[in-house]
Short mmCIF file of C-alpha atoms in Angstrom, two decimals:
data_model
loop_
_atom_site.label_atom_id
_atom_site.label_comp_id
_atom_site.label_asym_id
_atom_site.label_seq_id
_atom_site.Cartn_x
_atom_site.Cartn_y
_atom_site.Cartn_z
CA UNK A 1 8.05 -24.22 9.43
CA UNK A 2 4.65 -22.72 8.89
CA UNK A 3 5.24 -19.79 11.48
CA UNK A 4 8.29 -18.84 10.02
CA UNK A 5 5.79 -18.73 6.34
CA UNK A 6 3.51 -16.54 8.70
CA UNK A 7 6.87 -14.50 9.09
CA UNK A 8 8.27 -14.09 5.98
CA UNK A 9 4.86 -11.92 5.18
CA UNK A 10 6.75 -8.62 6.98
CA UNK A 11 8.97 -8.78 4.19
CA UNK A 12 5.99 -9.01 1.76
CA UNK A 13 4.28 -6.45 3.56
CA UNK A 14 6.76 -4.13 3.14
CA UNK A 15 7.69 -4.16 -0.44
CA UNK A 16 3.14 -3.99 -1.09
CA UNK A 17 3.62 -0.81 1.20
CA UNK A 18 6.65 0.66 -1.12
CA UNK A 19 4.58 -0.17 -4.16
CA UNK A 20 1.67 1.74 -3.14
CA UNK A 21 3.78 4.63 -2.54
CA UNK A 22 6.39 5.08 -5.24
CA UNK A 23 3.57 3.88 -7.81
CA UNK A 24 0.81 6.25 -5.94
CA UNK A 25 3.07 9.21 -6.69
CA UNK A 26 4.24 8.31 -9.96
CA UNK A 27 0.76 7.80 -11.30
CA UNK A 28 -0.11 11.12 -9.81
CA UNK A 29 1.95 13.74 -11.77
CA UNK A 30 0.54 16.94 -10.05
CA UNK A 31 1.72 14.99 -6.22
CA UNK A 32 4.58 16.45 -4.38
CA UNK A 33 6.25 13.12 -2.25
CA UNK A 34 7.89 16.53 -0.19
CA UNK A 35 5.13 18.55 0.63
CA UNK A 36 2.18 15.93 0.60
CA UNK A 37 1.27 13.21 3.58
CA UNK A 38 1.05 9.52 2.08
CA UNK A 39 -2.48 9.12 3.01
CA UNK A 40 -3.60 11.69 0.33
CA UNK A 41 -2.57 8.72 -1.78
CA UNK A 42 -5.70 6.97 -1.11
CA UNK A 43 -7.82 9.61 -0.13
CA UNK A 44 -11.07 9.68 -0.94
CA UNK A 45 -11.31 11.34 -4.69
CA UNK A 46 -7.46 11.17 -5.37
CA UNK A 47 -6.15 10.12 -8.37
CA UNK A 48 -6.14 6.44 -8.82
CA UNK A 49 -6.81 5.70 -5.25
CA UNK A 50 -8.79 2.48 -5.37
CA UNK A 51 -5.77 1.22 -7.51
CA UNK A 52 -3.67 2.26 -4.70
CA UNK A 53 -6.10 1.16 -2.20
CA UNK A 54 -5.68 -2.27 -3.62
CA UNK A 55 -1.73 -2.60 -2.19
CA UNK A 56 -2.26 -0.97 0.73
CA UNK A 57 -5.25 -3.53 1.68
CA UNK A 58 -2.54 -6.25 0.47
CA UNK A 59 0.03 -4.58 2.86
CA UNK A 60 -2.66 -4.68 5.87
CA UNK A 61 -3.36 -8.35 5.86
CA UNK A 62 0.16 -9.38 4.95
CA UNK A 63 1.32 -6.91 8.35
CA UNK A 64 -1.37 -8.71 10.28
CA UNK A 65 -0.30 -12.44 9.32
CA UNK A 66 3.42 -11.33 10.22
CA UNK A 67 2.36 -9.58 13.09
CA UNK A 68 0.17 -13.08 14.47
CA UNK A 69 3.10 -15.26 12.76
CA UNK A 70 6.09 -13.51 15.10
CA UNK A 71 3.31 -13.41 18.31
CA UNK A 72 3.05 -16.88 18.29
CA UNK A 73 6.71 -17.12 17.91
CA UNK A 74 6.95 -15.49 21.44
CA UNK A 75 4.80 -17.31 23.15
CA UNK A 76 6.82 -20.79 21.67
CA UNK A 77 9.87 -19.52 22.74
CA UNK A 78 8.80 -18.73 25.91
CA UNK A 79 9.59 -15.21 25.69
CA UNK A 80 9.35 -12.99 29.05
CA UNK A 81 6.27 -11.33 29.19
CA UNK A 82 7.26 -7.91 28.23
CA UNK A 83 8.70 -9.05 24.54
CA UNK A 84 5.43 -10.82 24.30
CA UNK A 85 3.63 -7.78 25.31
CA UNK A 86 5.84 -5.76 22.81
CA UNK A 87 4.47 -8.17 19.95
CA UNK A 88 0.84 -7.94 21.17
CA UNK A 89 1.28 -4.14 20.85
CA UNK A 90 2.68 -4.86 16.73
CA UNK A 91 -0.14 -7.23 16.26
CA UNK A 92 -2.75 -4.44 17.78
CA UNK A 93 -1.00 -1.85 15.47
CA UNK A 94 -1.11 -4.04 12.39
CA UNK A 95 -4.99 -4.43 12.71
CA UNK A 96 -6.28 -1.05 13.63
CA UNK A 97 -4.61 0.38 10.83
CA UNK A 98 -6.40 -2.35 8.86
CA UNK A 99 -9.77 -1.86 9.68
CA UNK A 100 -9.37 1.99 10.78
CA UNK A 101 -7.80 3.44 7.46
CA UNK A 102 -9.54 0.90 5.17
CA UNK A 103 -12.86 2.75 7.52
CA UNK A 104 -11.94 6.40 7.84
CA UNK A 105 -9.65 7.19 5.05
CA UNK A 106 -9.05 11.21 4.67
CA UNK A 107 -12.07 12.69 2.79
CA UNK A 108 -11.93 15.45 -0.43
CA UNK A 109 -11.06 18.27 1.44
CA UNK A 110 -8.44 17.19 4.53
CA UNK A 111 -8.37 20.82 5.85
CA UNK A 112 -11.58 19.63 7.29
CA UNK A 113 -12.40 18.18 10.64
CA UNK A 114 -15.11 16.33 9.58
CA UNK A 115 -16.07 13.27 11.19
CA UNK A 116 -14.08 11.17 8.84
CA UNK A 117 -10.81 12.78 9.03
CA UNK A 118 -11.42 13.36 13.05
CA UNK A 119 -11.30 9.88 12.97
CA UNK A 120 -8.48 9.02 10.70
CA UNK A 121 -6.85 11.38 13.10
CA UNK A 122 -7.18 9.05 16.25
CA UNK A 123 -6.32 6.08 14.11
CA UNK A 124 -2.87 7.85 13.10
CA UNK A 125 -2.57 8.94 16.80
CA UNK A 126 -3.01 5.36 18.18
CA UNK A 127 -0.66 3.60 15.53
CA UNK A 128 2.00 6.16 16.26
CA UNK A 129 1.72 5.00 19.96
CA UNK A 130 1.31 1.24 19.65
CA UNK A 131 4.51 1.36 17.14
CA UNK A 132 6.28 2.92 19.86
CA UNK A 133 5.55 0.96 22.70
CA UNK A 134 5.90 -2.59 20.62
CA UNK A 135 9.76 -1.08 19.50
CA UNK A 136 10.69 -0.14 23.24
CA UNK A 137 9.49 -3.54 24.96
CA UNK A 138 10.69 -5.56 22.59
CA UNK A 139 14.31 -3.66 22.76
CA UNK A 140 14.02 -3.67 26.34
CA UNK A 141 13.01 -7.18 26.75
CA UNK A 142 15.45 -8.13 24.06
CA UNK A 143 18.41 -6.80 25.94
CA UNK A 144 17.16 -7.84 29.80
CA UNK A 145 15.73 -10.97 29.09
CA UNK A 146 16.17 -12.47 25.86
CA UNK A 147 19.75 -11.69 26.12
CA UNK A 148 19.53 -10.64 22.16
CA UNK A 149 21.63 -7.35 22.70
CA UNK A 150 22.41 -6.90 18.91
CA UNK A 151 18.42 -6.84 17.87
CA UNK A 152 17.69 -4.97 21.63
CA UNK A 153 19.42 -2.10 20.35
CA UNK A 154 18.67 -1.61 17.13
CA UNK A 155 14.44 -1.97 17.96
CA UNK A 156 15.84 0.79 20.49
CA UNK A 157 17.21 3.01 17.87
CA UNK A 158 14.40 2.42 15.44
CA UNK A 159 12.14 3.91 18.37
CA UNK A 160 13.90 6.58 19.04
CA UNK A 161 14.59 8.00 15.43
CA UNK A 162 10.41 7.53 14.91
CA UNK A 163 9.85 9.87 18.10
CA UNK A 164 12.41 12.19 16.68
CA UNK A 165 11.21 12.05 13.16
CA UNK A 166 7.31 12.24 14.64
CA UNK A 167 8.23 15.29 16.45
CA UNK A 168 9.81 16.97 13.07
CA UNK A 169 6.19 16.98 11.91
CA UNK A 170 4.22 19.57 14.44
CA UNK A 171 7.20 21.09 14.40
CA UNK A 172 7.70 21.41 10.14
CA UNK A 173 3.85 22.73 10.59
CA UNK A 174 4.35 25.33 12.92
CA UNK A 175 7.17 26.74 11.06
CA UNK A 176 5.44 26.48 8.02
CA UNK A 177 8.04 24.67 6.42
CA UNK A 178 5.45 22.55 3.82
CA UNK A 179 7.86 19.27 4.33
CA UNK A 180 4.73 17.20 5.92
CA UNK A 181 5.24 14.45 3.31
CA UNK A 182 9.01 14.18 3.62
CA UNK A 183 8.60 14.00 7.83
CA UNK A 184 5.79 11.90 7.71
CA UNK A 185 8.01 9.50 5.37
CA UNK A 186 11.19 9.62 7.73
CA UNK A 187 8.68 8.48 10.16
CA UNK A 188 6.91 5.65 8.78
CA UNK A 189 9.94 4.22 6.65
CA UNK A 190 12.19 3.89 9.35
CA UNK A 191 9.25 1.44 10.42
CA UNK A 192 8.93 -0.59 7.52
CA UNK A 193 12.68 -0.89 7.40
CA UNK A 194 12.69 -2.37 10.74
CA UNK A 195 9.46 -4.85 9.79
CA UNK A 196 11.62 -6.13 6.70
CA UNK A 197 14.36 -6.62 8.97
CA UNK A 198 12.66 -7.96 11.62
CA UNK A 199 10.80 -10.90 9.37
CA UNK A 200 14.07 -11.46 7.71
CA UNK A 201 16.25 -12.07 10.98
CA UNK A 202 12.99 -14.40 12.11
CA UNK A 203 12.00 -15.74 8.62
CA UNK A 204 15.79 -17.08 8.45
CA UNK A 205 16.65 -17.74 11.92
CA UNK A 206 19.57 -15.32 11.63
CA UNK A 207 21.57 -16.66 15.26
CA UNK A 208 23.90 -13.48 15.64
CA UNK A 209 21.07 -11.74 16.23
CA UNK A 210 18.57 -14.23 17.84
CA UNK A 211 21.44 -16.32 20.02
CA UNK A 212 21.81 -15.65 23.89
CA UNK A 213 24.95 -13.01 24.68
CA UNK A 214 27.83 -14.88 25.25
CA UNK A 215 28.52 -13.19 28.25
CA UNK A 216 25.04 -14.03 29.93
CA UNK A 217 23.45 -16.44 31.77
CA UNK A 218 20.67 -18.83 30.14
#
C-alpha cells in the first residue's frame, strides 16, 4: 500500500509541472508559449520566476518519490533486469533534473554560453537521453519479459514520438522557424503524459495492462 502512495506522486507530479507552465505564461503577458523554451519560465530575472520556481521544485521531488516508488516496485516484482534498469534510468532522470536545473537554471541573457547556461545545456542533454533509454527498456522489457504487450508498446511509441519531436527542434532552429517553445513542448509533454499514465496504471493496479499476455508463458 505505501509504494503504490509513492506512485500515485507521477500523477501529482505532473499536474505541479502543468501548473508551472500554463500559470508561468499566463502571469507573463509579453511570453510567447510558441516561440519561447519553458525554461525561460524560471530563468534567472524572468517574470515571477521564484513563484514559478516554487512548482517546479514541487514537481522535482514529487518525480523523484514516483520515480523511487515504481523502482522498488520492480525489484518486488521481480522484474528482469532490463525493466529494472529502465526504472533506474527514470529515477536517474528525475534527480538530475532536480538538483541540475534547481543549480544551473538559464541566466539573463540565454544567447550566452556562459558557464551557467553551458551547464544547463548538459543537464537538458543528459535528461533527454536518460528519458529515452528508461522508455525503450522498459517497452522492450515489457514486451520480452514482462509479457505486458499493451504498456510495451505504448512506452515504445512514447519514445519514439520524443526522438521525433527532439529532432523537430535543431531542425525548427536551423530553418529559422522561431517554434522552439512549441517543439520543445511536443517533446516534454508527450513525457509527462506518459508519467501520469504510467502512475495511474501502477497507482491502481490497472491488470489489462499489467497482466501476463494470454498467449505467453509465465
Amino acid at each position: 500500500m505505501k509504494i503504490k502512495v509513492l506512485q500515485a506522486f507521477g500523477m501529482v507530479s505532473v499536474v505541479f509541472y502543468f501548473i508551472h507552465v500554463f500559470l508561468g505564461q499566463a502571469l507573463w503577458k509579453e511570453y510567447n508559449p510558441i516561440t519561447t523554451d519553458i525554461s525561460s519560465l524560471t530563468a534567472i530575472g524572468s517574470p515571477n520566476s521564484e513563484l514559478i520556481g516554487i512548482f517546479t521544485l514541487i514537481y522535482g521531488i514529487c518525480a523523484v518519490i514516483f520515480a523511487i516508488g515504481i523502482v522498488t516496485e520492480s525489484f518486488n516484482r521481480k522484474y528482469s533486469h532490463i525493466t529494472k534498469l529502465g526504472f533506474i534510468f527514470l529515477l536517474a532522470m528525475t534527480i538530475i533534473s532536480l538538483i541540475g536545473y534547481a543549480l544551473f537554471p538559464l541566466s539573463p541573457d540565454k544567447t550566452a554560453l556562459s558557464f551557467q547556461n553551458i551547464m544547463h545545456i548538459i543537464i537538458t542533454g543528459i535528461t533527454v537521453l536518460l528519458t529515452i533509454l528508461f522508455l525503450f527498456f522498459i517497452g522492450i522489457g515489457f514486451i520480452k519479459k514482462e509479457k505486458f504487450i499493451k504498456l510495451g508498446k505504448i512506452s515504445i511509441i512514447a519514445a519514439i514520438l520524443i526522438i521525433i519531436f527532439g529532432v523537430l527542434n535543431p531542425i525548427s532552429v536551423a530553418l529559422g522557424l522561431n517554434i522552439l517553445g512549441l517543439t520543445e513542448r511536443l517533446v516534454i509533454f508527450t513525457l509527462e503524459i506518459f508519467i501520469f499514465f504510467l502512475s495511474f496504471i501502477y497507482t491502481f493496479n490497472i491488470e489489462s495492462f499489467l497482466s501476463k499476455n494470454k498467449n505467453s508463458s509465465n
